[in-house]
PDB file of C-alpha atoms in Angstrom:
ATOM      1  CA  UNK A   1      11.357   1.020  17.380  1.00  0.00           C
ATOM      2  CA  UNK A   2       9.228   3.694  15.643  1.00  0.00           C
ATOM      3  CA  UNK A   3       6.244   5.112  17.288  1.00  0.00           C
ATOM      4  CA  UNK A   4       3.602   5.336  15.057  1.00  0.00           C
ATOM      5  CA  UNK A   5       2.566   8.656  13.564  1.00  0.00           C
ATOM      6  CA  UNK A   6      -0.717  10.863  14.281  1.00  0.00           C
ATOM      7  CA  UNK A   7      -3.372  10.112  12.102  1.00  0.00           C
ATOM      8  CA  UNK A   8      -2.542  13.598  10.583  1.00  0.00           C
ATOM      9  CA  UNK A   9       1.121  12.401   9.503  1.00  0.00           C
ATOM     10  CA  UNK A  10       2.464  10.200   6.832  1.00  0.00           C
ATOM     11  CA  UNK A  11       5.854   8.749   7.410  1.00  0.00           C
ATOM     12  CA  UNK A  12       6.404   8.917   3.446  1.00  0.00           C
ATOM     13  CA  UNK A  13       5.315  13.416   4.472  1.00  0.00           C
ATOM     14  CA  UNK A  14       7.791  13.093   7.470  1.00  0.00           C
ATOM     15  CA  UNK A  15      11.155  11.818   5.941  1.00  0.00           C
ATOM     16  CA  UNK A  16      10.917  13.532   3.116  1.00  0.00           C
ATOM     17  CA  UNK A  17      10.413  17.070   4.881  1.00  0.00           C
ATOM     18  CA  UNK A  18      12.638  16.635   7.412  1.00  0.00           C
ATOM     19  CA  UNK A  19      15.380  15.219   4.815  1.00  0.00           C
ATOM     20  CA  UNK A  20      14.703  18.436   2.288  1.00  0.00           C
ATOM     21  CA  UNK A  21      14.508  21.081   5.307  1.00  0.00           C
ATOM     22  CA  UNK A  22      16.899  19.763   7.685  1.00  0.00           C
ATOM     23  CA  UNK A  23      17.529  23.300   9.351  1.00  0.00           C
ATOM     24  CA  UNK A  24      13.946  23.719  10.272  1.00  0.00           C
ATOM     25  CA  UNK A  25      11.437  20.507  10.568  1.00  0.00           C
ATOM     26  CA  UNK A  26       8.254  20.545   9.227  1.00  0.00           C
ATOM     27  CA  UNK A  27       5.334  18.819   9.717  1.00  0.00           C
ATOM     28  CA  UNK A  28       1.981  19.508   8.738  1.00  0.00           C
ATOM     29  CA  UNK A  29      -0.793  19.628  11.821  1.00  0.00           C
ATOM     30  CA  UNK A  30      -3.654  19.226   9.852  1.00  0.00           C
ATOM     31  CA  UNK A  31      -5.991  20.111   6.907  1.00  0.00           C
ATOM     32  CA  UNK A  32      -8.184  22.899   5.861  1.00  0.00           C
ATOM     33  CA  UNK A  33     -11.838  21.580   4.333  1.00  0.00           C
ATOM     34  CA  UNK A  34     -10.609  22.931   1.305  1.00  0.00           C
ATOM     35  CA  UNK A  35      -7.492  20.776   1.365  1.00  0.00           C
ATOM     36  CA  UNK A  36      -4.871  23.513   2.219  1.00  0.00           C
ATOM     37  CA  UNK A  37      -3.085  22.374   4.997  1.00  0.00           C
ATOM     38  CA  UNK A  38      -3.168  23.808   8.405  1.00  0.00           C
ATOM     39  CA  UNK A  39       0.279  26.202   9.061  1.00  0.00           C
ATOM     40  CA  UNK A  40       2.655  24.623  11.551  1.00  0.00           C
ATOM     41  CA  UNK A  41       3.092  27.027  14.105  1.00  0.00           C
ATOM     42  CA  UNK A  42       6.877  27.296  15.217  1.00  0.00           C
ATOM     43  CA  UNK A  43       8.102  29.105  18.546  1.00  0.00           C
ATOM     44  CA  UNK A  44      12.523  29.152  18.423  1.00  0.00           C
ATOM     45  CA  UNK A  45      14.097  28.828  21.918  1.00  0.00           C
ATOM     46  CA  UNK A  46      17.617  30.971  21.577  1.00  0.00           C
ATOM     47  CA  UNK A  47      17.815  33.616  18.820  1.00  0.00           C
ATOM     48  CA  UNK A  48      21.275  34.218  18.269  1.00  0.00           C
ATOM     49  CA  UNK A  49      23.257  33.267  14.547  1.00  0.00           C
ATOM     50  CA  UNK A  50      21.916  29.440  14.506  1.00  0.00           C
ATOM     51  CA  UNK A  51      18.562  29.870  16.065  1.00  0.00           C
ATOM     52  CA  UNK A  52      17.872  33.029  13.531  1.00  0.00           C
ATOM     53  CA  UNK A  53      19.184  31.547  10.742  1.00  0.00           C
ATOM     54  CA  UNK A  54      17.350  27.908  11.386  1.00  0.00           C
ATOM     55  CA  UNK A  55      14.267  30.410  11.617  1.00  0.00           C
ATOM     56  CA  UNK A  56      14.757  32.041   8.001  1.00  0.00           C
ATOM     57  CA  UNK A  57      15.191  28.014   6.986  1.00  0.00           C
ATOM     58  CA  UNK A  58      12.256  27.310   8.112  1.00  0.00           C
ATOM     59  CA  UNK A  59       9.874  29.388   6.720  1.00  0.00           C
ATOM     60  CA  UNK A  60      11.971  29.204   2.961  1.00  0.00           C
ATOM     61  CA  UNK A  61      11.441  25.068   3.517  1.00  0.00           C
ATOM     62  CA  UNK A  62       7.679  24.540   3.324  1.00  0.00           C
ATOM     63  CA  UNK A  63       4.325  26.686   2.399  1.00  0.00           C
ATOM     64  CA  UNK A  64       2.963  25.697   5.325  1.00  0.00           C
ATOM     65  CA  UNK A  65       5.194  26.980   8.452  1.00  0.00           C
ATOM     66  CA  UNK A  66       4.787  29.840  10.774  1.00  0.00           C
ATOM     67  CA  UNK A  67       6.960  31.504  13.160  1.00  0.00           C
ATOM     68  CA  UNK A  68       5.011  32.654  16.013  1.00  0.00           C
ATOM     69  CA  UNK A  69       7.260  33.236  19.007  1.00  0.00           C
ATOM     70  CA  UNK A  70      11.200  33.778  19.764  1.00  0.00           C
ATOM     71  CA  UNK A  71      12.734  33.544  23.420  1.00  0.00           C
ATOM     72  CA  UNK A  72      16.070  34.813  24.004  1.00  0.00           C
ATOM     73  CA  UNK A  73      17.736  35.035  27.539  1.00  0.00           C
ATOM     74  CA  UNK A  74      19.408  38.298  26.213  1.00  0.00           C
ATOM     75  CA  UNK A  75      17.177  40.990  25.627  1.00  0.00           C
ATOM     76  CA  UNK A  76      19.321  42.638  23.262  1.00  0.00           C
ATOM     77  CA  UNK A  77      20.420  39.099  21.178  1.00  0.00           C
ATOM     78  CA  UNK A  78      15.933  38.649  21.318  1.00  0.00           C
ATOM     79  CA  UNK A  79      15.591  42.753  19.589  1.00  0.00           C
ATOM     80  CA  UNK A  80      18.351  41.769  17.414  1.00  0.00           C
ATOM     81  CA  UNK A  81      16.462  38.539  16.247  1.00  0.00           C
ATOM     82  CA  UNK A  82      13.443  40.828  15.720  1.00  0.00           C
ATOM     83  CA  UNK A  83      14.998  43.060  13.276  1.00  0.00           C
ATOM     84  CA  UNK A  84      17.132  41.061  10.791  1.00  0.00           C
ATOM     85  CA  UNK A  85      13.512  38.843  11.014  1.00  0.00           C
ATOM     86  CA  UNK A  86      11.266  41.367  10.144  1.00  0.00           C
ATOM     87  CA  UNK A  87      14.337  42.888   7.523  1.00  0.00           C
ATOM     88  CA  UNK A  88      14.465  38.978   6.130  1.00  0.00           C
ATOM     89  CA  UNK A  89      10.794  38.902   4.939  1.00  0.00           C
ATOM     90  CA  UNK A  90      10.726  42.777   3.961  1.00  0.00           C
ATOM     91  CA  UNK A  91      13.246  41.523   1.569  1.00  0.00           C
ATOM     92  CA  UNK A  92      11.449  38.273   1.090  1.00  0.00           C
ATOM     93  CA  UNK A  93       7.932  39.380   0.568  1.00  0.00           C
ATOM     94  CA  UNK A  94       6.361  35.915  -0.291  1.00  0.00           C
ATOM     95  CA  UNK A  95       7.580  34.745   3.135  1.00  0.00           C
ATOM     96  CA  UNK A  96       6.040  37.471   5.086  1.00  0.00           C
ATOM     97  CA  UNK A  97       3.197  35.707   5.875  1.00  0.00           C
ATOM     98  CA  UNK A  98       5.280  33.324   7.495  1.00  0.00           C
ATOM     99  CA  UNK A  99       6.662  35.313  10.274  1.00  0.00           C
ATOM    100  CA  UNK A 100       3.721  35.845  12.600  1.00  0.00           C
ATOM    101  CA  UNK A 101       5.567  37.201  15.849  1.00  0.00           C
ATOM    102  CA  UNK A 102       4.149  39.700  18.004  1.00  0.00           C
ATOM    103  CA  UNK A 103       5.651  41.596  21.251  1.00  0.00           C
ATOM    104  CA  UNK A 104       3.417  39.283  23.553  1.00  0.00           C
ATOM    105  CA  UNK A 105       5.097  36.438  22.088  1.00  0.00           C
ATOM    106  CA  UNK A 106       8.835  37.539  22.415  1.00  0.00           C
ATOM    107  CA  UNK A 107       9.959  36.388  25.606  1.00  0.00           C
ATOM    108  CA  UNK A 108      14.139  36.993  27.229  1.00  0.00           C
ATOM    109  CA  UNK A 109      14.893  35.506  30.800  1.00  0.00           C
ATOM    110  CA  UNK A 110      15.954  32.355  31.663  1.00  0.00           C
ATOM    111  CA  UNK A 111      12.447  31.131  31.849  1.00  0.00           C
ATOM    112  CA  UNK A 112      12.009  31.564  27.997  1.00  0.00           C
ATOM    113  CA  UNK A 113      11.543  27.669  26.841  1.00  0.00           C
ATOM    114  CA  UNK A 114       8.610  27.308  28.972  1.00  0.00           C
ATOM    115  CA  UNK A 115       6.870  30.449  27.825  1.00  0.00           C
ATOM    116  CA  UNK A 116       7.522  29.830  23.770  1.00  0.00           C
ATOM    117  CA  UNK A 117       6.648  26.174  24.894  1.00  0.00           C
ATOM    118  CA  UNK A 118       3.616  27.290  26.512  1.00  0.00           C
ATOM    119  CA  UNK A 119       2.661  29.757  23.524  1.00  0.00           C
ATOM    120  CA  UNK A 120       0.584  27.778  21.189  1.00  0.00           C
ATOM    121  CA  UNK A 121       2.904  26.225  19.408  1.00  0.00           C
ATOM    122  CA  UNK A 122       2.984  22.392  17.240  1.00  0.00           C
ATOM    123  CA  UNK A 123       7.150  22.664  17.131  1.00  0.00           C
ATOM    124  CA  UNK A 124      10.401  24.277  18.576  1.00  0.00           C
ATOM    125  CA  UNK A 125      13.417  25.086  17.216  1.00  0.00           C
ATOM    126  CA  UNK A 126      15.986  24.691  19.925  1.00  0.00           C
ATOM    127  CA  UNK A 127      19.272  26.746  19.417  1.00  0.00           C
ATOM    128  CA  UNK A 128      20.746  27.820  22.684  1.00  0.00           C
ATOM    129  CA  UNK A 129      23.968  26.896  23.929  1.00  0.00           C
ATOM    130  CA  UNK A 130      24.040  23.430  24.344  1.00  0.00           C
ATOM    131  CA  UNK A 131      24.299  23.202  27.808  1.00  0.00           C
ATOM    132  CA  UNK A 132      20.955  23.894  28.125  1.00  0.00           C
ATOM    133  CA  UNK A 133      19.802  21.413  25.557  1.00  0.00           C
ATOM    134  CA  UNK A 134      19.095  18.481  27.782  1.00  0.00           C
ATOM    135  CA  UNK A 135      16.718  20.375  29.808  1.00  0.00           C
ATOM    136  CA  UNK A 136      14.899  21.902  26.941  1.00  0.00           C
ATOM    137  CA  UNK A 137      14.212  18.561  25.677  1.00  0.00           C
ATOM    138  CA  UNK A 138      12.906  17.378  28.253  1.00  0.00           C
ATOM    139  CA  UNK A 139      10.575  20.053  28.792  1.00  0.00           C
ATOM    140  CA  UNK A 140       9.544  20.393  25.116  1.00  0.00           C
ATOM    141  CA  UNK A 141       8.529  16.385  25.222  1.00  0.00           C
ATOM    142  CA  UNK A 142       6.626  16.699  28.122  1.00  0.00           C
ATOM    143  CA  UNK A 143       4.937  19.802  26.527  1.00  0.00           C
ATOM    144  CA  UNK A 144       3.993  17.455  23.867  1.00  0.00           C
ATOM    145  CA  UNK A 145       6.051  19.270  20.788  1.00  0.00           C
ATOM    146  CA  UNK A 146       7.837  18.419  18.197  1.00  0.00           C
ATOM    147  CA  UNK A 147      11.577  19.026  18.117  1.00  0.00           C
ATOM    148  CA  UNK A 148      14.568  20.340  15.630  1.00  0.00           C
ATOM    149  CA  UNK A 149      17.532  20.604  18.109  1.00  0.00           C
ATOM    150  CA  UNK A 150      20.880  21.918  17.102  1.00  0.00           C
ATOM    151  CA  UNK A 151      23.534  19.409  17.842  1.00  0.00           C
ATOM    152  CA  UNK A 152      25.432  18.987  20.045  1.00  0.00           C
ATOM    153  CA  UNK A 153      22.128  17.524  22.026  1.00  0.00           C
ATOM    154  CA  UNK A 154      24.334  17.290  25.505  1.00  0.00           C
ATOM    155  CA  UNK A 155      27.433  18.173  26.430  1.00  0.00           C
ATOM    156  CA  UNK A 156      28.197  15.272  28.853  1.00  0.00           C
ATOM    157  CA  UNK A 157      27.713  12.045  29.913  1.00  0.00           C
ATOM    158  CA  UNK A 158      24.670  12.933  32.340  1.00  0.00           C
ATOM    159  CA  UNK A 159      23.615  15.245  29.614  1.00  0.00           C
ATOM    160  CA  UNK A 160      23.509  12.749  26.876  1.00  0.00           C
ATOM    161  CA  UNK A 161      21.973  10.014  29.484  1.00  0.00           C
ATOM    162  CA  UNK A 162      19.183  12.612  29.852  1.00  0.00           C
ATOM    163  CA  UNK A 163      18.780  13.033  26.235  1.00  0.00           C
ATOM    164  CA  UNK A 164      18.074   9.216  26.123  1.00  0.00           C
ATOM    165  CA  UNK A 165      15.532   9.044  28.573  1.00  0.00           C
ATOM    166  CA  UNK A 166      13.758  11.882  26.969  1.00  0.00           C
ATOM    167  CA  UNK A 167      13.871  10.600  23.181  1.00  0.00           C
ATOM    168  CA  UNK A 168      12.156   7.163  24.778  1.00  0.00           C
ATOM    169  CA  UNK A 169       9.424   9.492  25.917  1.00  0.00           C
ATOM    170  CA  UNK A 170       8.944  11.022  22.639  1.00  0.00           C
ATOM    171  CA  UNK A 171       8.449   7.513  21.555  1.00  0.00           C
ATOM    172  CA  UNK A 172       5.834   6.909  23.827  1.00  0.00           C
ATOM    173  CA  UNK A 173       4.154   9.770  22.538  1.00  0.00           C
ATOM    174  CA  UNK A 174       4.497  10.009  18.663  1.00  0.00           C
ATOM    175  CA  UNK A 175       7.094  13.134  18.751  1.00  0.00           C
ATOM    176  CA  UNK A 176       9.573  13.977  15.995  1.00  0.00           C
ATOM    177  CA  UNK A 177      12.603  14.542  17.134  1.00  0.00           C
ATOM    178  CA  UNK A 178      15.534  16.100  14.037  1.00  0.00           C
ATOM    179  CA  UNK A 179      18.941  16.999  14.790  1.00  0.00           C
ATOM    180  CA  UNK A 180      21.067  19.351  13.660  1.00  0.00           C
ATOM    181  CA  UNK A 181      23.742  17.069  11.965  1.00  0.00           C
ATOM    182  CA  UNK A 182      22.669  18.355   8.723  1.00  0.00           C
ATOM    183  CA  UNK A 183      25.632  15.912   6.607  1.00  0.00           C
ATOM    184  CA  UNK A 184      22.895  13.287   6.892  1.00  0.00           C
ATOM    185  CA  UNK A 185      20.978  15.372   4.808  1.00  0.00           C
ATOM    186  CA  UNK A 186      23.180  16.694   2.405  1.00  0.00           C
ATOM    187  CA  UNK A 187      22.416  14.804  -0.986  1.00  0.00           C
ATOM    188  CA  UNK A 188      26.690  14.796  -1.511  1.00  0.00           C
ATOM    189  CA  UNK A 189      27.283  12.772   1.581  1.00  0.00           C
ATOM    190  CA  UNK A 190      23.899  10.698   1.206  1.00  0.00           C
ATOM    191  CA  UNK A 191      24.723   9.830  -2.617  1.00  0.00           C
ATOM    192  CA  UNK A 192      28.598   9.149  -1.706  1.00  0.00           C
ATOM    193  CA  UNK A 193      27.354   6.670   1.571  1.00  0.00           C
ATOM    194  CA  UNK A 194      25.446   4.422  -1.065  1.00  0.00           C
ATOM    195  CA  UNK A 195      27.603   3.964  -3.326  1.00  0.00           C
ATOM    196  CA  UNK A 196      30.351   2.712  -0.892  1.00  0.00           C
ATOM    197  CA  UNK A 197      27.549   0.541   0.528  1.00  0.00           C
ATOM    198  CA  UNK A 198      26.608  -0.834  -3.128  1.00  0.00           C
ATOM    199  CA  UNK A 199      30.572  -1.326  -3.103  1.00  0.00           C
ATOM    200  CA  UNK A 200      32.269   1.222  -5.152  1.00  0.00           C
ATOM    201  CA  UNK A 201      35.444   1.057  -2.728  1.00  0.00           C
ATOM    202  CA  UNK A 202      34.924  -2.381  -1.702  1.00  0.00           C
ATOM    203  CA  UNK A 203      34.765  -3.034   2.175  1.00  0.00           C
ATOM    204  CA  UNK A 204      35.470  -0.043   4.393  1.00  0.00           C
ATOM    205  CA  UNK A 205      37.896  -1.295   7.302  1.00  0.00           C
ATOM    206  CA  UNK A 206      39.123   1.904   8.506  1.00  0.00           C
ATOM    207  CA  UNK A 207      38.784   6.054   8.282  1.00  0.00           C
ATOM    208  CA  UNK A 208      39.629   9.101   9.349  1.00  0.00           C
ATOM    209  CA  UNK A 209      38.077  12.352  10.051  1.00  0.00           C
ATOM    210  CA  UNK A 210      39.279  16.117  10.210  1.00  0.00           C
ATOM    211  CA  UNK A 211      37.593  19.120  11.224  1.00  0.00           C
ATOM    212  CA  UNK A 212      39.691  22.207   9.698  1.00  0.00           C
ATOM    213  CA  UNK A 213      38.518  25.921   9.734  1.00  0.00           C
ATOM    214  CA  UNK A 214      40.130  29.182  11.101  1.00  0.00           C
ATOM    215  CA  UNK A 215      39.066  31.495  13.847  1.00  0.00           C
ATOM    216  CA  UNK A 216      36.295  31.732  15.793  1.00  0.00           C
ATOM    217  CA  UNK A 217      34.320  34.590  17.458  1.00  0.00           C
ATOM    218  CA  UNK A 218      34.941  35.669  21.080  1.00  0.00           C
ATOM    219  CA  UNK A 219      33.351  38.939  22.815  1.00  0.00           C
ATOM    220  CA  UNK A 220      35.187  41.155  24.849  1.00  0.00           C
ATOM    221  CA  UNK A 221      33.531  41.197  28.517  1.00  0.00           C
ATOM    222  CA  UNK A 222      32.448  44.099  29.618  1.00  0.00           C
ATOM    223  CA  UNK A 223      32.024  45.466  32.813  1.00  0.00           C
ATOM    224  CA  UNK A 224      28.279  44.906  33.391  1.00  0.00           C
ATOM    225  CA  UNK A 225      28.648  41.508  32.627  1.00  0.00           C
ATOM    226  CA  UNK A 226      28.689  38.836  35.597  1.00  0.00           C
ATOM    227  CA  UNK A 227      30.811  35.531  35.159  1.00  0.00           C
ATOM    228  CA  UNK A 228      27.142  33.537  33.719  1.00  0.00           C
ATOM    229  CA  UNK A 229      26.532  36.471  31.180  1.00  0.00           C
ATOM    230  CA  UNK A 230      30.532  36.374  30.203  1.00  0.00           C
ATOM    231  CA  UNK A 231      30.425  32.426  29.873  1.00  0.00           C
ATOM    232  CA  UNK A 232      26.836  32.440  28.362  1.00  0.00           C
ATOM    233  CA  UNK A 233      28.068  35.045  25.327  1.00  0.00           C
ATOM    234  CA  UNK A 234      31.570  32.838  24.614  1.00  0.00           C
ATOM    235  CA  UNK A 235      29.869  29.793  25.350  1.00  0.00           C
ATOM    236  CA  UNK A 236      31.737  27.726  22.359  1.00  0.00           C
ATOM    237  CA  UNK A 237      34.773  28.234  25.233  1.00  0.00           C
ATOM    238  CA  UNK A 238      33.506  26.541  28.447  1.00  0.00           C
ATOM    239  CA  UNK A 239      32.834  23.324  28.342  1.00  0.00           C
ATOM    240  CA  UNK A 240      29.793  23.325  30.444  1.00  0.00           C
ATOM    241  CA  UNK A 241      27.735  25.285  27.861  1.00  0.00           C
ATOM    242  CA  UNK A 242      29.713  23.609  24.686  1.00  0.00           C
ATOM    243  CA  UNK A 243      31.121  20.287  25.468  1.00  0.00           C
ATOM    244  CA  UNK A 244      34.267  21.538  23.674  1.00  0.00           C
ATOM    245  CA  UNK A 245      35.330  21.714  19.797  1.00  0.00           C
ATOM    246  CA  UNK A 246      35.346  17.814  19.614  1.00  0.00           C
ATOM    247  CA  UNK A 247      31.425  17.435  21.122  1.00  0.00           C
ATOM    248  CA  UNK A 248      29.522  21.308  19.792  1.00  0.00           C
ATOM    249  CA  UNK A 249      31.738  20.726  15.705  1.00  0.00           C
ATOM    250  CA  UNK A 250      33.438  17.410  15.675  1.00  0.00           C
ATOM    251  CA  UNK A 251      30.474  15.504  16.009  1.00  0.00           C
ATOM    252  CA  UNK A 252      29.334  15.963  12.267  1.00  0.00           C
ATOM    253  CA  UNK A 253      32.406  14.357  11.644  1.00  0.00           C
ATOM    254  CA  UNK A 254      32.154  11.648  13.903  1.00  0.00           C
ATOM    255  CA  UNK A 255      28.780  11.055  12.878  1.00  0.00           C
ATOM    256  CA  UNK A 256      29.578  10.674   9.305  1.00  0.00           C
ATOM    257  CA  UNK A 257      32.024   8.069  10.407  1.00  0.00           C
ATOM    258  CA  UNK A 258      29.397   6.235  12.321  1.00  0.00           C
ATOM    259  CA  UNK A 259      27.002   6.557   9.705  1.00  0.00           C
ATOM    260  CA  UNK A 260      29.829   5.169   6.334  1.00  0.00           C
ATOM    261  CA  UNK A 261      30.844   2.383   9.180  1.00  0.00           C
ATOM    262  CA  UNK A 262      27.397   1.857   9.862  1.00  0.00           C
ATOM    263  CA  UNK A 263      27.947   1.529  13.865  1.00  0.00           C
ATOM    264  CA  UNK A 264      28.986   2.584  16.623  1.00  0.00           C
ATOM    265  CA  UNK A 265      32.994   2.600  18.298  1.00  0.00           C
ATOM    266  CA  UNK A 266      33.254  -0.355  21.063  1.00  0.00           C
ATOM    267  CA  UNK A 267      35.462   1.536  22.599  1.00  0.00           C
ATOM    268  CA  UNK A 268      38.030   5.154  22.288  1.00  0.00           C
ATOM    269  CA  UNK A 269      41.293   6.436  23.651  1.00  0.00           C
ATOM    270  CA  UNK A 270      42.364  10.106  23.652  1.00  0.00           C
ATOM    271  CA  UNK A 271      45.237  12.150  23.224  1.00  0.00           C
ATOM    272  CA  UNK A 272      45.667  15.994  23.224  1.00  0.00           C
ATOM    273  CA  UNK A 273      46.048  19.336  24.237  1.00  0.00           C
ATOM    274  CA  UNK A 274      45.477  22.813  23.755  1.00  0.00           C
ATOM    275  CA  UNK A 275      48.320  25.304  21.713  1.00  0.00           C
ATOM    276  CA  UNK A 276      45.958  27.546  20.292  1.00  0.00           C
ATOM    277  CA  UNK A 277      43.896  29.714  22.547  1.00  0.00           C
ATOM    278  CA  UNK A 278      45.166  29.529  25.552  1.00  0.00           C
ATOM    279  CA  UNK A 279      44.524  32.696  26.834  1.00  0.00           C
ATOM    280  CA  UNK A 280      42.043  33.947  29.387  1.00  0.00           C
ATOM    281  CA  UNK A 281      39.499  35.288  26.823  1.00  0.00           C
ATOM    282  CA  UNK A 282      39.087  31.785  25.407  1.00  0.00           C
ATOM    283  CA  UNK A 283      37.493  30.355  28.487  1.00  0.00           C
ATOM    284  CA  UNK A 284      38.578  26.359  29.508  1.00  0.00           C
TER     285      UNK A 284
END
């Protein structure tokens, strides 16, 4: 069931944003006398590759977006943030206006989703590993904001159980909620969907799907680091913080298969192991 919208929303406003700017929602909060909308004001919750880049996405998708506060639990990943940020608009001058952050709204510690949540702001980008993502959620629907969450949105069972309970809140109170499976969004895979639903192929009975890429990052420890701060910085290789390759990058595929089949599996076996990786920089 869809809650119905603020009186300063359209639903007409509200798919097509979110369908053109699927990397950073946006909603406007309100209008100006003059008829200029009111800037959404944006706070990001984990400011590392995804979280800066869904940032720059964000103010590129709309005229009326602001970023206004960053929270990193790294100081130096938050600093980082702050420069290729404040390089992006110097070399994107019409979207300097648009990035709005000062130092008493850049926040690091574990702490930082309740300070950027408590900072003034209509919506939150949530990009930390996604271990965390369950509780961020839930604290960003309580605070009454509106959400773009990188996928995956748990990474297990009591995660995603969590994540349910919370989206039924957001219901109860009008929130948007966007995740990050962008394929949904991507006018390819939305054009190709409709025409095997108008029949082009006739009726779909069965598919497969792949996921195929090379390496992947990993960062030496260093000696400063304790176990958390090691873990935290690989976090694609512990489960806890990823869910694994099939849950934090398999799940666009997965979800394109649930979306062509139009449902849901009834039920799944599983068969594997890992030859790639194995050693003790690549986590479990």
């Amino acid at each position: 069931m869809t809650p119905p919208l603020p009186p300063s929303f359209s639903r007409r406003l509200f798919v097509q944003t979110t369908a053109a700017a699927s990397m950073g929602l946006v909603l406007p909060r309100g209008a100006y006398a003059d008829g200029r909308e009111a800037a959404l004001r944006v706070g990001v919750i984990g400011c590392g590759g995804r979280g800066t880049g869904a940032a720059t996405d964000c103010m590129r998708a709309s005229e009326n977006v602001e970023i206004v506060a960053l929270g990193d639990v790294a100081p130096d990943r938050l600093a980082e943030a702050v420069v290729n940020l404040t390089k992006f608009v110097a070399d994107n001058p019409t979207l300097a206006p648009k990035y709005r952050v000062t130092p008493d709204r850049t926040f690091t510690g574990f702490d930082v989703y309740e300070k950027v949540l408590a900072s003034d702001v209509d919506l939150v980008i949530l990009a930390t590993p996604p271990g965390f993502r369950p509780l961020h959620l839930s604290a960003a629907v309580d605070a009454g904001k509106h959400i773009f969450t990188e996928k995956p949105v748990a990474t297990d069972v009591a995660g995603a159980l969590s994540v349910i309970a919370t989206y039924e809140r957001s219901l109860a109170k009008g929130l948007h909620i966007v995740a990050g499976t962008q394929r949904r969004h991507n006018p390819g895979y939305v054009e190709v969907v409709q025409r095997m639903r108008d029949g082009a192929i006739g009726d779909v009975l069965n598919g497969q799907v792949y996921w195929n890429q090379g390496g992947l990052w990993s960062k030496p420890r260093e000696a400063s680091w304790s176990d958390m701060e090691w873990q935290m910085r690989n976090w694609l290789y512990f489960t806890w913080l990823s869910g694994d390759h099939i849950v934090e990058q398999h799940v666009h595929n997965m979800d394109v298969a649930n979306w062509v089949m139009d449902g849901h599996p009834i039920r799944a076996t599983g068969l594997g192991g890992r030859q790639w990786r194995t050693g003790p920089e690549f986590g479990n």
